[in-house]
Backbone as numpy.savetxt, mean C-alpha at the origin, in Angstrom:
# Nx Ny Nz CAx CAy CAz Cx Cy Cz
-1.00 10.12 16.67 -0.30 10.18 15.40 -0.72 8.99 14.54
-0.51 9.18 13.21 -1.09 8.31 12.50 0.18 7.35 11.99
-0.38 6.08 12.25 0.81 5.05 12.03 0.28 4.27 10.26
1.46 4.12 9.89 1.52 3.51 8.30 2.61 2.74 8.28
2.02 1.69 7.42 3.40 0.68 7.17 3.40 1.08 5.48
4.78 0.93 5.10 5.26 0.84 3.80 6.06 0.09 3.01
5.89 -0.38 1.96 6.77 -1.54 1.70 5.99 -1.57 -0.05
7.43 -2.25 -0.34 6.90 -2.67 -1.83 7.00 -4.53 -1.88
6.07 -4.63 -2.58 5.46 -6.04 -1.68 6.52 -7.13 -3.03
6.61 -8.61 -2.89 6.72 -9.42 -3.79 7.95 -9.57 -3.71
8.74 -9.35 -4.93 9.97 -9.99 -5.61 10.17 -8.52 -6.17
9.37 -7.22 -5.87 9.92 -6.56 -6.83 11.03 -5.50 -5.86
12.04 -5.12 -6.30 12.98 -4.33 -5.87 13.28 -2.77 -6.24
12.21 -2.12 -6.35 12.31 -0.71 -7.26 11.78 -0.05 -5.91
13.15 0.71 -5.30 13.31 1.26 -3.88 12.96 3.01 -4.32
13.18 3.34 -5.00 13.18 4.78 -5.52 11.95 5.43 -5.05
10.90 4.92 -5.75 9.42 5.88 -5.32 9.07 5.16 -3.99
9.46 4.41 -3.75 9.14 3.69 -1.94 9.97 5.03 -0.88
11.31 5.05 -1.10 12.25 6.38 -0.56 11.60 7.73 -0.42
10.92 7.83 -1.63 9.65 9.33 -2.31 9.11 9.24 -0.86
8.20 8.24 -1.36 6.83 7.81 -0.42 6.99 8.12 1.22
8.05 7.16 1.46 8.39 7.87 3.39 8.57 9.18 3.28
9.60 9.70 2.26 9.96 10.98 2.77 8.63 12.31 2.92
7.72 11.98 2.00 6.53 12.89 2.01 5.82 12.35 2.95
5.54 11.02 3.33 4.68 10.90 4.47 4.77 11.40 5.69
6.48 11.37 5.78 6.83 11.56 7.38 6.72 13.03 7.46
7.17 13.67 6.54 6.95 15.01 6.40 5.82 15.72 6.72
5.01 14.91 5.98 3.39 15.14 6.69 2.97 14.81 8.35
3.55 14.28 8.75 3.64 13.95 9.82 2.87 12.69 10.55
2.96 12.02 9.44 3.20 10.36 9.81 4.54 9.93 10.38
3.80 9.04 11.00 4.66 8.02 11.66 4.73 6.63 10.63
6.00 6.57 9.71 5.90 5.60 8.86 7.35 4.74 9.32
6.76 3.60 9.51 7.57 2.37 8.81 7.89 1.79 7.63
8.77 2.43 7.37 9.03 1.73 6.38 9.95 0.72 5.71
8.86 -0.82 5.31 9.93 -2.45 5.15 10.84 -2.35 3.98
11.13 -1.18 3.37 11.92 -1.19 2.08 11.10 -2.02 0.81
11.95 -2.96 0.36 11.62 -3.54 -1.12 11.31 -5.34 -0.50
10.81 -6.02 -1.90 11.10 -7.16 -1.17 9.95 -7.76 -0.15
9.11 -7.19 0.16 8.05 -7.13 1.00 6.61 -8.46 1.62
6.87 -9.33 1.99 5.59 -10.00 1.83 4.71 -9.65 2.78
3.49 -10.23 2.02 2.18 -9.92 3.02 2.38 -10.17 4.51
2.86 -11.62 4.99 2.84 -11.63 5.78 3.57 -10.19 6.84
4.83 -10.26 6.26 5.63 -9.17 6.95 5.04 -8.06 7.16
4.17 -7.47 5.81 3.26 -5.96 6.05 2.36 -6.03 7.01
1.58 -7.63 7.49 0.57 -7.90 8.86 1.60 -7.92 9.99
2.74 -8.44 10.27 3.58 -8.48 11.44 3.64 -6.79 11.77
4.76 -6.05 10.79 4.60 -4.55 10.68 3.27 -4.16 11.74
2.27 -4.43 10.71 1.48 -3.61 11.36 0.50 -3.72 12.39
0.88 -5.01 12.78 0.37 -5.71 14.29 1.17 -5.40 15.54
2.49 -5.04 15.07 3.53 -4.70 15.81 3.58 -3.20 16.28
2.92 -2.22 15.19 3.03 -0.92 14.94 1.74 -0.67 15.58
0.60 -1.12 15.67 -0.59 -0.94 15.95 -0.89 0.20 14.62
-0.46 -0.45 13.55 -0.75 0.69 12.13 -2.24 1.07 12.47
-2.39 1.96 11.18 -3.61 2.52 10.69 -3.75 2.27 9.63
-2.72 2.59 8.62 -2.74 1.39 7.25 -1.70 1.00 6.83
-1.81 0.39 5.75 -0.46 -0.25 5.14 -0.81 0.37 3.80
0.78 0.68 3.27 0.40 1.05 1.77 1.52 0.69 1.26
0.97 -0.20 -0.09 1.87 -1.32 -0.70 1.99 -0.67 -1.78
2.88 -0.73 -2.05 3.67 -0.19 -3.98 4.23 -1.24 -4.57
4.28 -1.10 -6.00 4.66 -2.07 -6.90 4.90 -1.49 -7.99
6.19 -1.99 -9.04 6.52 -0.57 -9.91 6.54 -2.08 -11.56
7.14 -3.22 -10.69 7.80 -4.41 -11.67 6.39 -5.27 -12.46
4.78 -4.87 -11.80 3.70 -5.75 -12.65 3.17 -6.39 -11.95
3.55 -7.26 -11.34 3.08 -8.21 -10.76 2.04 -8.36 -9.21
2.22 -7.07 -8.80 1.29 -6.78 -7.87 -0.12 -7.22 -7.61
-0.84 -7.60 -8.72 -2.11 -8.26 -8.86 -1.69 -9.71 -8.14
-1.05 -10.38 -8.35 -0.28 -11.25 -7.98 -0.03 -11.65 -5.95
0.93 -10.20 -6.18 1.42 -10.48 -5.16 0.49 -10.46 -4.13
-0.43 -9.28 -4.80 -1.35 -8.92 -3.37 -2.64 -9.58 -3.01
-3.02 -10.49 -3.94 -3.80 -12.02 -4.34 -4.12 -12.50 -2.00
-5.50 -12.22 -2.04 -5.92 -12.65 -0.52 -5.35 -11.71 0.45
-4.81 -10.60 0.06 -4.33 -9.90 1.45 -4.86 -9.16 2.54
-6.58 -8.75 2.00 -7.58 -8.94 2.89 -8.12 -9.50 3.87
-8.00 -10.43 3.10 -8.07 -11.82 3.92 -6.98 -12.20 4.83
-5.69 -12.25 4.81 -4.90 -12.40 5.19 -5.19 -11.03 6.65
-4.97 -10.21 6.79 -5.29 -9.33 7.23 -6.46 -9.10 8.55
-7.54 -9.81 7.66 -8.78 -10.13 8.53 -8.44 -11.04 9.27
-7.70 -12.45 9.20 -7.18 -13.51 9.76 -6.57 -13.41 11.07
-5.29 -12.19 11.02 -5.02 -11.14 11.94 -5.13 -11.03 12.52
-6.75 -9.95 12.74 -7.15 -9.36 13.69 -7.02 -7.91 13.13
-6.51 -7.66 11.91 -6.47 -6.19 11.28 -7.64 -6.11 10.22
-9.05 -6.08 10.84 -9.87 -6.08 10.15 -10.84 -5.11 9.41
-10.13 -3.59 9.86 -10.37 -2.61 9.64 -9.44 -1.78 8.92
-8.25 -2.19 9.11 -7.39 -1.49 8.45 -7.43 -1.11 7.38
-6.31 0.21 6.61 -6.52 0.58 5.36 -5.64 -0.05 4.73
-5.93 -0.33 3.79 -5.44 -1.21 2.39 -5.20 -0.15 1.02
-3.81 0.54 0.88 -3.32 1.23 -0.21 -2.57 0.58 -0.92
-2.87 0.44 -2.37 -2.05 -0.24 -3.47 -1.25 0.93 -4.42
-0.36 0.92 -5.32 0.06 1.81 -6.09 1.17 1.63 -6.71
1.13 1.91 -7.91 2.23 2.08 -9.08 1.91 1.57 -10.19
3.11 0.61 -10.99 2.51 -0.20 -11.84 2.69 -1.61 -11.21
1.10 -1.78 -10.60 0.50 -3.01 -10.56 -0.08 -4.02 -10.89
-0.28 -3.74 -12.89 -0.70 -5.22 -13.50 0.34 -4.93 -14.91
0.59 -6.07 -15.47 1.51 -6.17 -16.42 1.04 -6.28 -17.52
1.42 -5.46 -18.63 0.91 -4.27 -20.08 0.07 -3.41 -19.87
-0.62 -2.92 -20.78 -1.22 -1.75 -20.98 -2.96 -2.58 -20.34
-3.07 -1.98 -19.47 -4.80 -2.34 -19.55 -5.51 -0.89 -18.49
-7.04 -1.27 -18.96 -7.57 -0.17 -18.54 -7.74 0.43 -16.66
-7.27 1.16 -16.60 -6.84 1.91 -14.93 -8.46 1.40 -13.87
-9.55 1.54 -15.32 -10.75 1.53 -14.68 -10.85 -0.10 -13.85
-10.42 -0.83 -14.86 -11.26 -2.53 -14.63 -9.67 -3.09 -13.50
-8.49 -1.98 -13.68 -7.28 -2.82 -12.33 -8.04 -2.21 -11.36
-8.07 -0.96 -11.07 -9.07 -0.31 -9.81 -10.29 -1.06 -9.44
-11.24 -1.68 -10.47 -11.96 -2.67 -10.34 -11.52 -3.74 -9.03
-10.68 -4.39 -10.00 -9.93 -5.62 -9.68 -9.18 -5.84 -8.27
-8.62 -4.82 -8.20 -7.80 -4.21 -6.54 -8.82 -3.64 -5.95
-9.87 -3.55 -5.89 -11.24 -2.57 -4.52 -11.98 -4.19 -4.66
-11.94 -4.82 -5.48 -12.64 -6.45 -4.97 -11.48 -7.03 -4.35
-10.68 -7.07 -4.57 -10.00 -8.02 -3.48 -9.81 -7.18 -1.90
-9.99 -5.95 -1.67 -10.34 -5.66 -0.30 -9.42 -4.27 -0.09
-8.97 -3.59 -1.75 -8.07 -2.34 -1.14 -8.74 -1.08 -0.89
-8.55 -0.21 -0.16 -9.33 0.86 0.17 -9.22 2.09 -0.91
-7.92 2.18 -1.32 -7.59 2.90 -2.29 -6.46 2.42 -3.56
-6.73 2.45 -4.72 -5.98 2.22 -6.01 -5.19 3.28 -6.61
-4.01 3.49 -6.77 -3.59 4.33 -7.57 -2.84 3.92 -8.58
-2.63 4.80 -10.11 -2.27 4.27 -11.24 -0.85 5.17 -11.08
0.15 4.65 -12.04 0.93 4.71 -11.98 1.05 6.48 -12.33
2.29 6.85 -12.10 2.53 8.80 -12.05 1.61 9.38 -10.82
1.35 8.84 -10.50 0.18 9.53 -8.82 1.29 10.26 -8.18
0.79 11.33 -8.12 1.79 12.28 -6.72 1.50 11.68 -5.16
2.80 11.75 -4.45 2.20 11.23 -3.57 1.86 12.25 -2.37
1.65 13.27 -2.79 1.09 14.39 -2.38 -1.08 14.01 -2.41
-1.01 13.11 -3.14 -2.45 12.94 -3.49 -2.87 11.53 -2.66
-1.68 10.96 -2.28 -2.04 9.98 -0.95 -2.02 10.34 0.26
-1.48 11.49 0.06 -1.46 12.06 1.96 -2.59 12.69 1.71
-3.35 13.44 0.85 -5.07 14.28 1.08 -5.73 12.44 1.04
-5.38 11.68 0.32 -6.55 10.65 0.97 -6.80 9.42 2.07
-5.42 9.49 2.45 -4.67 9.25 3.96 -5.55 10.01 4.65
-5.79 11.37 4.94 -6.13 12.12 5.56 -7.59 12.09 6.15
-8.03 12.01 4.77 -9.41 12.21 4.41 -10.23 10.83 4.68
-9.55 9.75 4.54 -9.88 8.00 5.18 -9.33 8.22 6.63
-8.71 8.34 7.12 -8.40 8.48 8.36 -8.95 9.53 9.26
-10.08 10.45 9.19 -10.23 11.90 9.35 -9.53 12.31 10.31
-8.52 12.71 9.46 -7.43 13.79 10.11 -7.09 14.76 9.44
């Protein structure tokens, strides 16, 4: 079974599409953990050192996500989770800027997949799937 950690990382507290997110994953038939709101890196590496994850997928709805998620690759690699998948999603940089150059910005710092904000999360379980081949 495929193990996932979930969590919305930082200071931000917007539990709503995090609630979404388990409920379609597990449905799919993941095995998700999920850390609620509130989230730090470190905790998403404990999670998923603990879980023996497959990935972690971090949401952010409040901006600051560029921020929060600043070395978590790295952090990660440090670990011993050096393979793992790295999912970001929501609204993760603060005002209007182009989807192309944050997706940029989040696949250089080490995420496997970017999503912009309104993403179904019907469209993370086909690429869950499809990164994980299952």
């Amino acid at each position: 079974m495929i193990k996932l950690i979930l969590g919305v990382i930082g200071s931000d507290v917007h539990a709503v599409g995090n609630k979404i997110l388990y409920h379609v994953f597990t449905e799919n038939g993941f095995l998700v953990t999920n850390l609620g709101v509130m989230v730090s890196q470190e905790e998403f590496i404990e999670a998923a050192i603990e879980a023996a994850a497959d990935a972690i997928i971090v949401s952010s709805l409040y901006g600051h996500g560029e921020l929060d998620c600043r070395g978590f690759r790295d952090k990660c690699q440090e670990a011993g989770l050096d393979g793992i998948l790295l999912y970001v999603g929501g609204n993760i940089v603060v005002g209007k800027q182009s989807f192309d150059e944050v997706k940029r910005r989040f696949m250089a710092m080490g995420f496997d997949r970017v999503f912009p904000p309104g993403t179904s999360p019907e469209e993370a379980v086909v690429c869950l799937r499809e990164d994980l081949g299952w």
